[in-house]
Structure formats: structure tokens, C-alpha cells
Short mmCIF file of C-alpha atoms in Angstrom, two decimals:
data_model
loop_
_atom_site.label_atom_id
_atom_site.label_comp_id
_atom_site.label_asym_id
_atom_site.label_seq_id
_atom_site.Cartn_x
_atom_site.Cartn_y
_atom_site.Cartn_z
CA MET A 1 27.60 55.98 -114.68
CA GLN A 2 26.01 52.99 -116.38
CA THR A 3 27.56 50.68 -113.78
CA LEU A 4 26.02 52.71 -110.96
CA MET A 5 22.57 52.77 -112.58
CA THR A 6 21.72 49.15 -111.77
CA PRO A 7 18.14 47.79 -111.57
CA ALA A 8 18.10 48.29 -107.78
CA THR A 9 19.30 51.86 -108.16
CA ARG A 10 16.60 52.62 -110.73
CA ILE A 11 13.95 51.11 -108.48
CA GLY A 12 15.22 53.10 -105.51
CA LEU A 13 15.23 56.38 -107.41
CA SER A 14 11.75 55.73 -108.84
CA VAL A 15 10.42 55.07 -105.36
CA ALA A 16 12.22 58.19 -104.12
CA VAL A 17 10.49 60.44 -106.64
CA ALA A 18 7.03 58.91 -106.09
CA THR A 19 7.29 59.01 -102.31
CA GLY A 20 9.17 62.28 -102.01
CA LEU A 21 6.46 64.18 -103.87
CA TYR A 22 4.06 63.36 -101.05
CA GLY A 23 6.16 65.65 -98.86
CA VAL A 24 4.28 68.56 -100.46
CA SER A 25 1.15 67.38 -98.67
CA PHE A 26 2.95 67.19 -95.35
CA GLY A 27 4.36 70.68 -95.75
CA ALA A 28 0.98 72.21 -96.56
CA LEU A 29 -0.89 70.27 -93.86
CA GLY A 30 1.79 71.08 -91.28
CA VAL A 31 1.38 74.83 -91.82
CA ALA A 32 -2.41 74.42 -91.80
CA ALA A 33 -2.12 72.66 -88.43
CA GLY A 34 -0.51 75.77 -86.93
CA LEU A 35 3.21 75.09 -87.26
CA ASP A 36 5.46 77.62 -88.92
CA VAL A 37 7.58 76.86 -91.97
CA LEU A 38 10.78 76.25 -90.00
CA GLN A 39 9.05 73.84 -87.63
CA VAL A 40 7.57 71.86 -90.51
CA VAL A 41 10.92 71.69 -92.31
CA ALA A 42 12.66 70.63 -89.08
CA LEU A 43 10.16 67.80 -88.58
CA SER A 44 10.94 66.39 -92.01
CA ALA A 45 14.70 66.81 -91.63
CA LEU A 46 14.94 65.30 -88.14
CA MET A 47 11.98 62.97 -87.66
CA PHE A 48 11.88 61.78 -91.29
CA THR A 49 9.28 59.06 -91.12
CA GLY A 50 6.09 59.96 -92.93
CA GLY A 51 3.58 58.11 -90.77
CA SER A 52 4.97 59.58 -87.56
CA GLN A 53 5.06 63.07 -89.06
CA PHE A 54 1.44 62.93 -90.18
CA ALA A 55 0.43 61.52 -86.79
CA TYR A 56 2.23 64.40 -85.06
CA ILE A 57 0.53 67.16 -87.02
CA GLY A 58 -2.79 65.29 -86.82
CA VAL A 59 -2.73 65.49 -83.05
CA ILE A 60 -1.65 69.15 -83.14
CA ALA A 61 -4.40 70.01 -85.64
CA GLY A 62 -6.95 68.30 -83.39
CA GLY A 63 -5.98 70.49 -80.45
CA GLY A 64 -3.68 68.02 -78.70
CA GLY A 65 -0.52 69.04 -76.90
CA GLY A 66 3.08 68.42 -77.81
CA GLY A 67 3.36 65.44 -75.46
CA ALA A 68 0.39 63.65 -77.01
CA ALA A 69 1.69 64.41 -80.50
CA PHE A 70 5.13 63.08 -79.63
CA GLY A 71 3.61 59.93 -78.13
CA ALA A 72 1.59 59.20 -81.26
CA ALA A 73 4.63 59.80 -83.48
CA THR A 74 6.80 57.56 -81.30
CA LEU A 75 4.27 54.72 -81.42
CA LEU A 76 4.37 54.71 -85.21
CA GLY A 77 8.14 55.07 -85.29
CA VAL A 78 8.65 51.78 -83.43
CA ARG A 79 8.48 49.89 -86.73
CA ASN A 80 11.64 51.67 -87.91
CA ALA A 81 13.59 50.04 -85.07
CA VAL A 82 12.53 46.64 -86.41
CA TYR A 83 13.60 47.68 -89.91
CA GLY A 84 16.91 48.87 -88.48
CA MET A 85 17.74 45.45 -87.07
CA GLN A 86 17.09 43.82 -90.43
CA ILE A 87 19.10 46.41 -92.36
CA ASN A 88 21.98 46.20 -89.89
CA ARG A 89 22.13 42.45 -90.37
CA MET A 90 21.79 42.72 -94.15
CA LEU A 91 24.16 45.62 -94.98
CA ARG A 92 26.51 45.72 -91.98
CA PRO A 93 27.11 49.51 -92.13
CA ARG A 94 30.11 50.82 -90.22
CA GLY A 95 31.20 54.18 -88.80
CA TRP A 96 29.34 57.25 -90.04
CA ARG A 97 27.41 55.09 -92.52
CA ARG A 98 25.75 53.38 -89.57
CA LEU A 99 24.33 56.70 -88.35
CA LEU A 100 23.28 57.71 -91.85
CA ALA A 101 21.62 54.32 -92.42
CA ALA A 102 19.64 54.76 -89.20
CA GLN A 103 18.35 58.13 -90.42
CA VAL A 104 17.17 56.88 -93.82
CA CYS A 105 15.91 53.46 -92.66
CA ILE A 106 12.21 53.77 -93.47
CA ASP A 107 9.50 51.63 -95.06
CA GLU A 108 10.51 52.32 -98.65
CA SER A 109 14.29 51.98 -98.32
CA THR A 110 13.90 48.74 -96.36
CA ALA A 111 11.42 47.32 -98.86
CA THR A 112 13.70 48.22 -101.77
CA ALA A 113 16.67 46.47 -100.14
CA VAL A 114 14.72 43.38 -99.10
CA GLY A 115 13.34 43.07 -102.63
CA GLN A 116 16.83 42.38 -104.03
CA ARG A 117 18.65 39.05 -103.90
CA ASP A 118 22.20 40.15 -104.64
CA PRO A 119 23.99 41.71 -101.62
CA GLY A 120 25.42 44.49 -103.76
CA GLU A 121 21.99 45.31 -105.16
CA GLN A 122 20.50 45.30 -101.67
CA ARG A 123 23.03 47.93 -100.67
CA ARG A 124 22.51 50.07 -103.76
CA GLY A 125 18.73 49.82 -103.52
CA PHE A 126 18.70 50.83 -99.87
CA TRP A 127 20.90 53.89 -100.33
CA ALA A 128 19.24 55.01 -103.57
CA ALA A 129 15.78 54.87 -102.01
CA GLY A 130 16.76 56.16 -98.57
CA LEU A 131 18.91 59.11 -99.64
CA GLY A 132 16.69 59.87 -102.64
CA ILE A 133 13.55 60.04 -100.53
CA TYR A 134 15.30 62.12 -97.89
CA VAL A 135 16.27 64.75 -100.47
CA PHE A 136 12.94 64.79 -102.34
CA TRP A 137 10.86 64.63 -99.16
CA ASN A 138 12.61 67.59 -97.55
CA VAL A 139 12.60 69.72 -100.71
CA CYS A 140 8.91 68.99 -101.27
CA THR A 141 8.10 69.61 -97.60
CA ALA A 142 9.65 73.07 -97.85
CA ALA A 143 7.76 73.75 -101.08
CA GLY A 144 4.44 72.67 -99.55
CA ALA A 145 5.02 74.71 -96.41
CA LEU A 146 5.94 77.84 -98.39
CA LEU A 147 3.07 77.52 -100.85
CA GLY A 148 0.60 76.80 -98.06
CA ASP A 149 -2.93 77.91 -98.88
CA ALA A 150 -2.07 78.60 -102.51
CA MET A 151 -2.21 74.83 -103.10
CA GLY A 152 -5.71 74.38 -101.77
CA ASP A 153 -6.40 70.96 -100.32
CA PRO A 154 -3.18 68.96 -101.02
CA ARG A 155 -5.10 65.68 -101.01
CA ARG A 156 -6.84 66.56 -104.28
CA TRP A 157 -3.48 66.42 -106.05
CA GLY A 158 -3.39 62.65 -105.56
CA LEU A 159 0.16 62.60 -104.23
CA ASP A 160 -0.80 59.95 -101.68
CA GLY A 161 -1.67 57.73 -104.62
CA ALA A 162 1.90 58.04 -105.90
CA ALA A 163 3.25 56.70 -102.62
CA VAL A 164 0.79 53.80 -102.68
CA ALA A 165 1.75 53.01 -106.28
CA ALA A 166 5.41 52.92 -105.30
CA PHE A 167 4.68 50.38 -102.58
CA LEU A 168 2.64 48.22 -104.93
CA GLY A 169 5.52 48.28 -107.38
CA LEU A 170 7.83 46.93 -104.67
CA LEU A 171 5.34 44.32 -103.52
CA TRP A 172 4.26 42.90 -106.87
CA PRO A 173 7.48 40.98 -107.74
CA ARG A 174 7.31 39.24 -104.35
CA LEU A 175 3.91 37.69 -105.10
CA SER A 176 5.33 34.75 -107.03
CA ALA A 177 3.98 31.93 -104.84
CA ARG A 178 0.77 31.10 -102.99
CA GLU A 179 1.99 31.89 -99.49
CA PRO A 180 3.20 35.45 -100.20
CA VAL A 181 -0.12 36.14 -101.94
CA ALA A 182 -2.05 34.77 -98.96
CA ILE A 183 0.02 36.86 -96.52
CA ALA A 184 -0.51 39.99 -98.63
CA VAL A 185 -4.28 39.42 -98.72
CA ALA A 186 -4.45 38.77 -94.97
CA CYS A 187 -2.43 41.90 -94.20
CA ALA A 188 -4.52 44.01 -96.57
CA LEU A 189 -7.74 42.75 -94.96
CA ALA A 190 -6.39 43.44 -91.46
CA THR A 191 -5.41 46.96 -92.54
CA VAL A 192 -8.82 47.73 -94.03
CA LEU A 193 -10.59 46.48 -90.90
CA ALA A 194 -8.30 48.49 -88.61
CA VAL A 195 -8.55 51.83 -90.45
CA PRO A 196 -11.90 52.97 -88.95
CA PHE A 197 -10.84 52.20 -85.38
CA VAL A 198 -7.22 53.30 -84.94
CA PRO A 199 -5.21 56.49 -85.56
CA PRO A 200 -3.54 57.06 -88.96
CA GLY A 201 -0.39 55.02 -89.35
CA VAL A 202 -1.34 52.32 -86.85
CA PRO A 203 -2.93 50.03 -89.48
CA ILE A 204 0.52 49.33 -90.93
CA LEU A 205 1.60 48.09 -87.49
CA VAL A 206 -1.44 45.82 -87.43
CA ALA A 207 -0.48 44.44 -90.85
CA ALA A 208 3.10 43.88 -89.67
CA ALA A 209 1.82 41.99 -86.61
CA VAL A 210 -0.33 39.77 -88.83
CA ALA A 211 2.63 38.99 -91.10
CA ALA A 212 4.89 38.27 -88.13
CA ALA A 213 2.30 35.99 -86.53
CA TRP A 214 1.84 34.13 -89.82
CA GLY A 215 5.57 33.57 -90.13
CA TRP A 216 5.85 32.45 -86.51
CA PHE A 217 3.03 29.91 -86.61
CA SER A 218 3.84 28.60 -90.09
CA GLY A 219 7.49 28.17 -89.23
CA THR A 220 8.59 30.14 -92.34
CA LYS A 221 10.63 33.29 -92.65
CA VAL A 222 8.50 36.22 -93.76
CA ARG A 223 10.65 38.52 -95.83
#
């Protein structure tokens, strides 16, 4: 057991708990948007990418149709395809693991893997975060959907802050040189400027575009 509980595994599980708890908010907001419990649970089990899920129920809550909601969710899910290419190159999953890796390849699992230098730790970090978040997120989604109005406004519980804290914990060790700090500041500024003008979830795509452009023009590999 001690061998399995490596630093990457501990990081992955910590991120899983912090991020998974935010599923309570999705469950409650999904029911409030007019979906039933089974529909909300199915979204988390099948779609399983937080930004896309919140975009979907945001459109539904605003009176939009299923097509518009699906389009918004798909737009935000494009980033997962980019993550998938990186994870495929890094971990080389085969057989059924390839399908499972595709399902749990999200922001947090990718960031946990990329944050490790040892190939074995990259693998352990990815699976600990990906599978851990999948379990916690779906359990918490069901809990939020079932509790519904009894929770009140889920945002006052501060669960979104836990997810942000998890991301900061992954980012902080990477800021060991001037260029990563400069990229982080530029991406944060781009995100803040984009928030008032674009739908929820799109600012992270703007930040990714800024980071990619920086890497392209500077001739360095942005990790």
C-alpha cells in the first residue's frame, strides 16, 4: 500500500476530493435548471467535463434548446481532445485502458500527469486524479441532485473555491522560473478580461490560446 501511495498518487487523490465536491453544485443547479435527477446523473456519468456540463445546464436554464446547449458544451469540450493527444503521447495507453483514459482525460488529470517528471509518476498521477474525480464527481452530483432545494444556493458553500485551490496547488510548483510566471500572469490577465464578454468556460480556452501563442512565437515548449 505504501508503494502505491506515491507523491503523484497523493496529489491526484487530493485534487480528486477538492474537485469532486464541486459536483454537488452541478447536481443542485442541474435540477434547478429543469432536468430530473436521472438526467443530471447521466450528464455527469457520460459527459464528465465540468465546464461543458455547466455550459449545458446554463443554456437550458436560460431557456435555450437542447441543440444550443449541446453546441455550447461541445465548444468547451474541444480542449479535452488536445489533452487527449498529450496524454496518449505521454502514457501510451492500450486496449480498454485507452477508452478509459479518454473518459477521464480532463483538466485536472492532465495537469496532475504533466506536473510529474518520472514516467511512472505521470501514469499514477493521471489515473489517481482521473478515476478519483470521476467517482467523487458522480457521487456528489447525485447527492446535489437529490438534495436539491434543501441545499439553498450551492454557490454559498464555496465548493467552487475548492476546485480553484486544487488548480493553484498544481500550478504553483511549475512557477520556478521567469517564463512560466510570465505565461501564468498573461493567461490570468486574458482570462479576467474575457470573463465579462464570453460564456462560462470559454475563458479557459482563451487562456490556452494565449499560452499556445506564447510557446509558438518564443520557440519554447509550453508544458
